mmCIF file of C-alpha atoms in Angstrom:
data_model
loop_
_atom_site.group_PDB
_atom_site.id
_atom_site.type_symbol
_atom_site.label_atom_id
_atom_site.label_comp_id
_atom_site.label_asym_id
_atom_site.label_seq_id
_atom_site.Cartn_x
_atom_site.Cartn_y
_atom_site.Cartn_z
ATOM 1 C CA UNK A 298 0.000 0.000 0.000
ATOM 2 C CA UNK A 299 0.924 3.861 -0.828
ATOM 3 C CA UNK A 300 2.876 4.952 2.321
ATOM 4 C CA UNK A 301 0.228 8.528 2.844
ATOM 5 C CA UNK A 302 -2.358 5.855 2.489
ATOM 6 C CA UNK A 303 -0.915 3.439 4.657
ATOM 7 C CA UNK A 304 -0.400 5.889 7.572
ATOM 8 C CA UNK A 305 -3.661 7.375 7.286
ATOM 9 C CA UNK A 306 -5.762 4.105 7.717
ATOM 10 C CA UNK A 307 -3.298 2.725 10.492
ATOM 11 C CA UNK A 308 -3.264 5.685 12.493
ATOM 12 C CA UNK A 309 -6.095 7.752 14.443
ATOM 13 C CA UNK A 310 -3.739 10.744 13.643
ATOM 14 C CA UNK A 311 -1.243 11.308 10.963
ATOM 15 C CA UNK A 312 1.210 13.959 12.262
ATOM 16 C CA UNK A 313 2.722 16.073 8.938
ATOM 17 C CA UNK A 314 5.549 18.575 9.040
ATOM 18 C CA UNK A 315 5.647 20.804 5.944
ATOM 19 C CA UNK A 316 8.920 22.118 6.314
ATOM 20 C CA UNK A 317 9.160 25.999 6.541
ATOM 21 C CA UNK A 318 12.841 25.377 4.512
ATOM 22 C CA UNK A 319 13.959 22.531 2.062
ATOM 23 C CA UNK A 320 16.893 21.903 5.104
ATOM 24 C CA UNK A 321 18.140 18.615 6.008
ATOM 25 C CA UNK A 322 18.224 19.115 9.362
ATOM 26 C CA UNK A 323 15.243 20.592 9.677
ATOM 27 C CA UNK A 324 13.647 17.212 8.772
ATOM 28 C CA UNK A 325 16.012 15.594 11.060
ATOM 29 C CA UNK A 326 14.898 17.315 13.600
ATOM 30 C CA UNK A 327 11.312 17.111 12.891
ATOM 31 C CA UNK A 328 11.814 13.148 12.290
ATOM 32 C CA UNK A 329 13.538 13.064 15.828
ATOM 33 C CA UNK A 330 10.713 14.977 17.735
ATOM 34 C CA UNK A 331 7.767 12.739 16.225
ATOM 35 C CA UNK A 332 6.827 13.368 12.556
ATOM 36 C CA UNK A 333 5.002 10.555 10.676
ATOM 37 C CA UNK A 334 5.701 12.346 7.601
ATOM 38 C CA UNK A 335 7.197 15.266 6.344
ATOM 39 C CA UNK A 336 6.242 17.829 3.048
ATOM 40 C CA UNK A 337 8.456 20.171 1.386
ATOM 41 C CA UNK A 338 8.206 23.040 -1.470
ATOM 42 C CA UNK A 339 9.689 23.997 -4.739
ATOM 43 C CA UNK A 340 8.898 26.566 -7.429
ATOM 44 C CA UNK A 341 6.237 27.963 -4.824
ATOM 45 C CA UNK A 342 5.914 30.878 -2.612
ATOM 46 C CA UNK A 343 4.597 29.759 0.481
ATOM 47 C CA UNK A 344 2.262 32.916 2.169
ATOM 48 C CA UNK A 345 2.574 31.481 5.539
ATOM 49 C CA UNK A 346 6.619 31.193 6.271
ATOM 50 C CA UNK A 347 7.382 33.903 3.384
ATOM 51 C CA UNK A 348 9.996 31.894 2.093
ATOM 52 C CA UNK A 349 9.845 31.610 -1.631
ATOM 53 C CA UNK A 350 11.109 28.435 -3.061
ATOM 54 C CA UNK A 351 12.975 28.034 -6.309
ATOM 55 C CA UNK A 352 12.798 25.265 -9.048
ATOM 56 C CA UNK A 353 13.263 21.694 -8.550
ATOM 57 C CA UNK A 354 17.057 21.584 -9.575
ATOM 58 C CA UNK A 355 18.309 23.726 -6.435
ATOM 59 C CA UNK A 356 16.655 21.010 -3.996
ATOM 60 C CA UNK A 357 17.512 17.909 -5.696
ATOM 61 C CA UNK A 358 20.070 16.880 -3.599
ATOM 62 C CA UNK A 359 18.546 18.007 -0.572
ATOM 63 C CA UNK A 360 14.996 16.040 -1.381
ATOM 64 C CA UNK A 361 17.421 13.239 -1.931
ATOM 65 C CA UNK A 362 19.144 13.383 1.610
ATOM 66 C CA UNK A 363 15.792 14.282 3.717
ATOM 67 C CA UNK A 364 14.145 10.856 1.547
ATOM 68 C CA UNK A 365 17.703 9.138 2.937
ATOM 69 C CA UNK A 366 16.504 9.780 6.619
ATOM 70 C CA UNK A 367 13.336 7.733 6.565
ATOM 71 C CA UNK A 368 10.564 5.658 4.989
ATOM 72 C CA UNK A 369 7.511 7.057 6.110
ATOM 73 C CA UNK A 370 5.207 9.443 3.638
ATOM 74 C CA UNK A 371 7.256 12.008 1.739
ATOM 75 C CA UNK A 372 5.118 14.683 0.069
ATOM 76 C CA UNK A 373 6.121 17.990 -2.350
ATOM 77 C CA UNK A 374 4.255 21.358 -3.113
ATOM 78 C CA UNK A 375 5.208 21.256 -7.269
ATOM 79 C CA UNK A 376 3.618 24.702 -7.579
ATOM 80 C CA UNK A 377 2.272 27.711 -6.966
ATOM 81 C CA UNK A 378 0.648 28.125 -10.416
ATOM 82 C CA UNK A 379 -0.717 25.923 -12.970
ATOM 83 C CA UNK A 380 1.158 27.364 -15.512
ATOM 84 C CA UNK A 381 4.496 26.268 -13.134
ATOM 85 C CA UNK A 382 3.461 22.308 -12.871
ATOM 86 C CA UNK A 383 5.759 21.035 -15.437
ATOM 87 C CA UNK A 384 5.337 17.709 -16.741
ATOM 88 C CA UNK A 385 8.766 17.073 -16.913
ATOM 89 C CA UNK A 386 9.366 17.942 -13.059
ATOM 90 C CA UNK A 387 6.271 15.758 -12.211
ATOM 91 C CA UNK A 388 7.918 12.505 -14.039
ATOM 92 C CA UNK A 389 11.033 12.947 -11.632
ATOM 93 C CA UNK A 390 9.376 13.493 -8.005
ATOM 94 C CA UNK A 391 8.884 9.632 -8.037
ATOM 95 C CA UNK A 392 12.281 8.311 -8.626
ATOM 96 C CA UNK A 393 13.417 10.790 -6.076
ATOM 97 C CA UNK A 394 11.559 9.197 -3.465
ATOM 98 C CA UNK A 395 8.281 11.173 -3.083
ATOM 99 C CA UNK A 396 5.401 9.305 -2.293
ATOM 100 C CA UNK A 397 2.548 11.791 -2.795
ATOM 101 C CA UNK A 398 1.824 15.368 -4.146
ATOM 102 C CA UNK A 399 0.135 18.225 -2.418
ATOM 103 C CA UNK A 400 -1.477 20.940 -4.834
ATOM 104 C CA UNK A 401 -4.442 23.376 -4.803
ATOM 105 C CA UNK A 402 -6.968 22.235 -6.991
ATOM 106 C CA UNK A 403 -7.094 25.052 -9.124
ATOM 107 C CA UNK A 404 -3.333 25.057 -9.555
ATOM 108 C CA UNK A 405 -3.394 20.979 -10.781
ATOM 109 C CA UNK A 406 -2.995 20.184 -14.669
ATOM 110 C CA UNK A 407 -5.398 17.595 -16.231
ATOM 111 C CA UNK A 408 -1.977 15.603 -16.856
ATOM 112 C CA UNK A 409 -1.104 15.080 -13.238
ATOM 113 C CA UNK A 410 -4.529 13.165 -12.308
ATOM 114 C CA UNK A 411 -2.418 10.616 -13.803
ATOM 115 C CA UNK A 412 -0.258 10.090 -10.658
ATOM 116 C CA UNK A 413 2.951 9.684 -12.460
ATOM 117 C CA UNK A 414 4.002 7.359 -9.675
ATOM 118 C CA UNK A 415 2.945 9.448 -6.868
ATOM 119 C CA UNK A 416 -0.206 9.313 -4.730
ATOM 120 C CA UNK A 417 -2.220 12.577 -4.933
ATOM 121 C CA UNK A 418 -3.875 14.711 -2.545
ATOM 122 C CA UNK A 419 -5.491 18.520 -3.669
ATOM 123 C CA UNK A 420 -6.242 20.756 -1.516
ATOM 124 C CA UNK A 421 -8.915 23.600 -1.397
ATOM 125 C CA UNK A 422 -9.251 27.577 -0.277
ATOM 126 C CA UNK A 423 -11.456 29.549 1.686
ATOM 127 C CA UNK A 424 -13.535 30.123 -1.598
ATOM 128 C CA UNK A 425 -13.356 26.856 -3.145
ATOM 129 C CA UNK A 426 -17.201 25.590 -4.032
ATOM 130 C CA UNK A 427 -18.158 22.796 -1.347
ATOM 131 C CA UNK A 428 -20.864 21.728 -3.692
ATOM 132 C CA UNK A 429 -18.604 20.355 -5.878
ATOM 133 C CA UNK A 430 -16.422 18.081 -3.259
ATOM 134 C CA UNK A 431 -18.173 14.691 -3.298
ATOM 135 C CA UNK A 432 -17.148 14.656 -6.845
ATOM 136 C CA UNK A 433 -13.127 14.535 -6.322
ATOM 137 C CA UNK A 434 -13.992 11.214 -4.949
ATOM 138 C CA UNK A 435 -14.137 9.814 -8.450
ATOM 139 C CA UNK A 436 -10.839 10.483 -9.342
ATOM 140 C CA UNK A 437 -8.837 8.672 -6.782
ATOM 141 C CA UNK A 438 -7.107 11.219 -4.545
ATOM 142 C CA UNK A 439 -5.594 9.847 -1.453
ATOM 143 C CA UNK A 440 -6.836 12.892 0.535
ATOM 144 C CA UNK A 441 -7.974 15.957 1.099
ATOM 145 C CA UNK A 442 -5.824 18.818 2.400
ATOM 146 C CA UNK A 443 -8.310 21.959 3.986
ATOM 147 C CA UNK A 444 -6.503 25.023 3.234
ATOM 148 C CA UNK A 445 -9.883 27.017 4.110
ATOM 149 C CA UNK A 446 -8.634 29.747 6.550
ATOM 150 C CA UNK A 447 -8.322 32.776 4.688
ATOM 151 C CA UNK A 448 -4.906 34.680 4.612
ATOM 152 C CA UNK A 449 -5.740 36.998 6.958
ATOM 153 C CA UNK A 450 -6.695 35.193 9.584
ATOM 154 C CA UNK A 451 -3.357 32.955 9.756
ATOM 155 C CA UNK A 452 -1.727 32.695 13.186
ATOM 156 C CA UNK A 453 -4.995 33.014 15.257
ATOM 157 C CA UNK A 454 -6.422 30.104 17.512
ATOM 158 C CA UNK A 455 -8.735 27.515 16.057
ATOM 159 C CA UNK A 456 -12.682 27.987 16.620
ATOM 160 C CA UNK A 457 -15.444 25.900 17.182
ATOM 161 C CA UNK A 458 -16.472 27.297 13.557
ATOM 162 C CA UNK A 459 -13.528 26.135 12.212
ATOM 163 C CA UNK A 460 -14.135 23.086 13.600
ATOM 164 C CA UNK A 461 -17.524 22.738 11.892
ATOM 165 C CA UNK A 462 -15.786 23.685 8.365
ATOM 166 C CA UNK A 463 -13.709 20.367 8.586
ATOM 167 C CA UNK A 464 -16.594 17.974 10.048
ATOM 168 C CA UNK A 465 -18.805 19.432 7.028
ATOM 169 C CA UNK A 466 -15.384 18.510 4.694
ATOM 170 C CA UNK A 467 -15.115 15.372 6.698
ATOM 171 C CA UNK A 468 -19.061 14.288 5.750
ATOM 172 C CA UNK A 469 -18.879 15.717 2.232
ATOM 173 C CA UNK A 470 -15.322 14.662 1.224
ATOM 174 C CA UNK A 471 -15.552 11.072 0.898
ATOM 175 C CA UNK A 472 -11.518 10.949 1.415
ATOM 176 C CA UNK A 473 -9.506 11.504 4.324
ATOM 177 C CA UNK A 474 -8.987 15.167 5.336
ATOM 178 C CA UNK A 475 -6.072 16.807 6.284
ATOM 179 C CA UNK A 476 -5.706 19.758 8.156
ATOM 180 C CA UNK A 477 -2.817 22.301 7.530
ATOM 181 C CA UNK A 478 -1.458 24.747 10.688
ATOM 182 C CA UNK A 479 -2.903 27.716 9.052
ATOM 183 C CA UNK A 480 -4.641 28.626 12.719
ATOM 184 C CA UNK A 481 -1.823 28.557 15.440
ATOM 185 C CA UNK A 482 -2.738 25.047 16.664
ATOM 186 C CA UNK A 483 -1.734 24.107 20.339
ATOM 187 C CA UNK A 484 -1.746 20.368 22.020
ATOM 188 C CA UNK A 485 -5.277 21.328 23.594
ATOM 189 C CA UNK A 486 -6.677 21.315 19.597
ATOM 190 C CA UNK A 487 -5.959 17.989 18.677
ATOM 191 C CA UNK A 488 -8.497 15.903 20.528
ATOM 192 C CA UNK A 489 -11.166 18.065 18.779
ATOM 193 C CA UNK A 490 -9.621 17.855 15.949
ATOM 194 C CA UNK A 491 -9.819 13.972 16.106
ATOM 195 C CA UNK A 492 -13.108 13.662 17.448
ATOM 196 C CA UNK A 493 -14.290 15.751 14.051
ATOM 197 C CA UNK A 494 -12.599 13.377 12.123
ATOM 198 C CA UNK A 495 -9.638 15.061 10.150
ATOM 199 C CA UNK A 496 -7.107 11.896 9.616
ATOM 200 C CA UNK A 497 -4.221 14.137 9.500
ATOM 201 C CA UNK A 498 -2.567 17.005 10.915
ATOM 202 C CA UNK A 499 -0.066 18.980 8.629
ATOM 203 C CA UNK A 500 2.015 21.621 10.856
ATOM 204 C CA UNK A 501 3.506 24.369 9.221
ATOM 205 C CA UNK A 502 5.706 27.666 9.808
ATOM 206 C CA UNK A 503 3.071 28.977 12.120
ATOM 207 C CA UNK A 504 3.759 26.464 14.500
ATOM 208 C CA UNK A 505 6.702 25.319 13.915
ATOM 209 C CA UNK A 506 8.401 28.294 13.579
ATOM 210 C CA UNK A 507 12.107 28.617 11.315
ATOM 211 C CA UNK A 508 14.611 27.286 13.128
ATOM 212 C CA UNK A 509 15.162 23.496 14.328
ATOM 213 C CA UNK A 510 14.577 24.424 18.091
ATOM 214 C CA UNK A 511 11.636 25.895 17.846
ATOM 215 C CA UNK A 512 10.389 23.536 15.222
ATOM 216 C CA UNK A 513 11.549 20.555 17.403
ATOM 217 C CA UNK A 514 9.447 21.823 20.604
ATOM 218 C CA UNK A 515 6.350 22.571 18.441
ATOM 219 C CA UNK A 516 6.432 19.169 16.751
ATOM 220 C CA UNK A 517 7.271 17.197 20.605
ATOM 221 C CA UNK A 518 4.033 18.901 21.760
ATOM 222 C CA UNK A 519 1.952 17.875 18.767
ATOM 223 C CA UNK A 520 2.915 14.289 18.787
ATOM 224 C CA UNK A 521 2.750 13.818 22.647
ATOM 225 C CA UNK A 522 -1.254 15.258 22.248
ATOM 226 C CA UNK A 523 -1.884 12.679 19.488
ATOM 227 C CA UNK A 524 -0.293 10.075 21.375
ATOM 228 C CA UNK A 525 -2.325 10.765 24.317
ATOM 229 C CA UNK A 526 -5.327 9.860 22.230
ATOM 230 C CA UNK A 527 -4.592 6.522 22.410
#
């Protein structure tokens, strides 16, 4: 079985780190404090750690060395456009060790519903049409990822209405749903979180901050909630 698969139907929580910087030891360290999985970026810029990443060459060798340091699910943000999704960058996330891709919906190419070797998840904005989500079903995404806080509002604590976003994407999606730090999550968030039914959490620069200390006490916290779950 796909490894994001695999982790998402044998755990009650997935715990994600999208790396704020393609760094090596920034994936050590989230690796050592409790990661299940880790994400990283290229030819994107990413509004929450306002980094911007550059094209696929410049990380190859990094991607290469963070895949080296373990075998659990290994995602990449290919774009920030869909005019920046390159075919020819696709084809070579696979034999670099990615497992899955993580996209916006309205930045994915018809061609990449293919998989080219990779499992897929999409993920959706604050003004993405709901209506429309049972539908994704069909074409065999792994999961969901619910990007749905708008811009403004990133770094502020999670509410109950939040909370009722993802149960609604939860009961509509028909695929596991992951949710992305765009609210500053804290330990205390996770058991509602689980209880609503996300599969996954995916922490980013919000929490996690830019450097490896304060991204290694951020993840420790995370994973000791989720493990108190069970």
């Amino acid at each position: 079985m796909a490894k994001l698969q695999e982790s998402l139907n044998k755990r009650n929580l997935t715990l994600i780190v999208s790396l704020p910087a393609n760094d090596a030891d920034l994936a050590r360290a989230a690796l050592e404090a409790g990661a299940d999985g880790l994400k990283v970026h290229y030819n994107v810029g990413h509004r929450a750690s306002g980094n911007h990443f550059g094209q696929l060459d410049e990380y190859e060798d990094v991607f290469r060395s963070i895949r080296d340091q373990f075998d659990g699910p290994f995602g990449v943000v290919p774009s920030g456009s869909i005019e920046g999704a390159k075919r020819e960058d696709i084809e070579r996330l696979a034999p670099m060790g990615f497992d899955f891709y993580s996209i916006y919906g309205h930045h994915l190419p018809s061609f990449m519903l293919d998989g080219l070797g990779l499992e897929r998840t999409f993920a959706i904005n604050e003004s993405s049409d709901l209506s429309l989500l049972a539908s994704a079903s069909h074409y065999g995404f792994t999961a969901l990822e619910a990007s749905v806080i708008p811009g403004a509002e990133y770094g502020t604590p999670l509410s109950f209405a939040d909370v009722l976003k993802y149960r609604y994407l939860v009961e509509h999606a028909k695929m596991p749903v992951l949710v992305p730090s765009q609210r500053k999550l804290v330990p205390d968030d996770i058991r509602a979180l689980s209880d609503t039914g996300v599969k996954a959490v995916m922490l980013g620069a919000i929490v996690v901050g830019k450097t490896e200390d304060t991204l290694r006490k951020a993840v420790a916290e995370i994973r000791n909630a989720i493990d108190r779950l069970t």
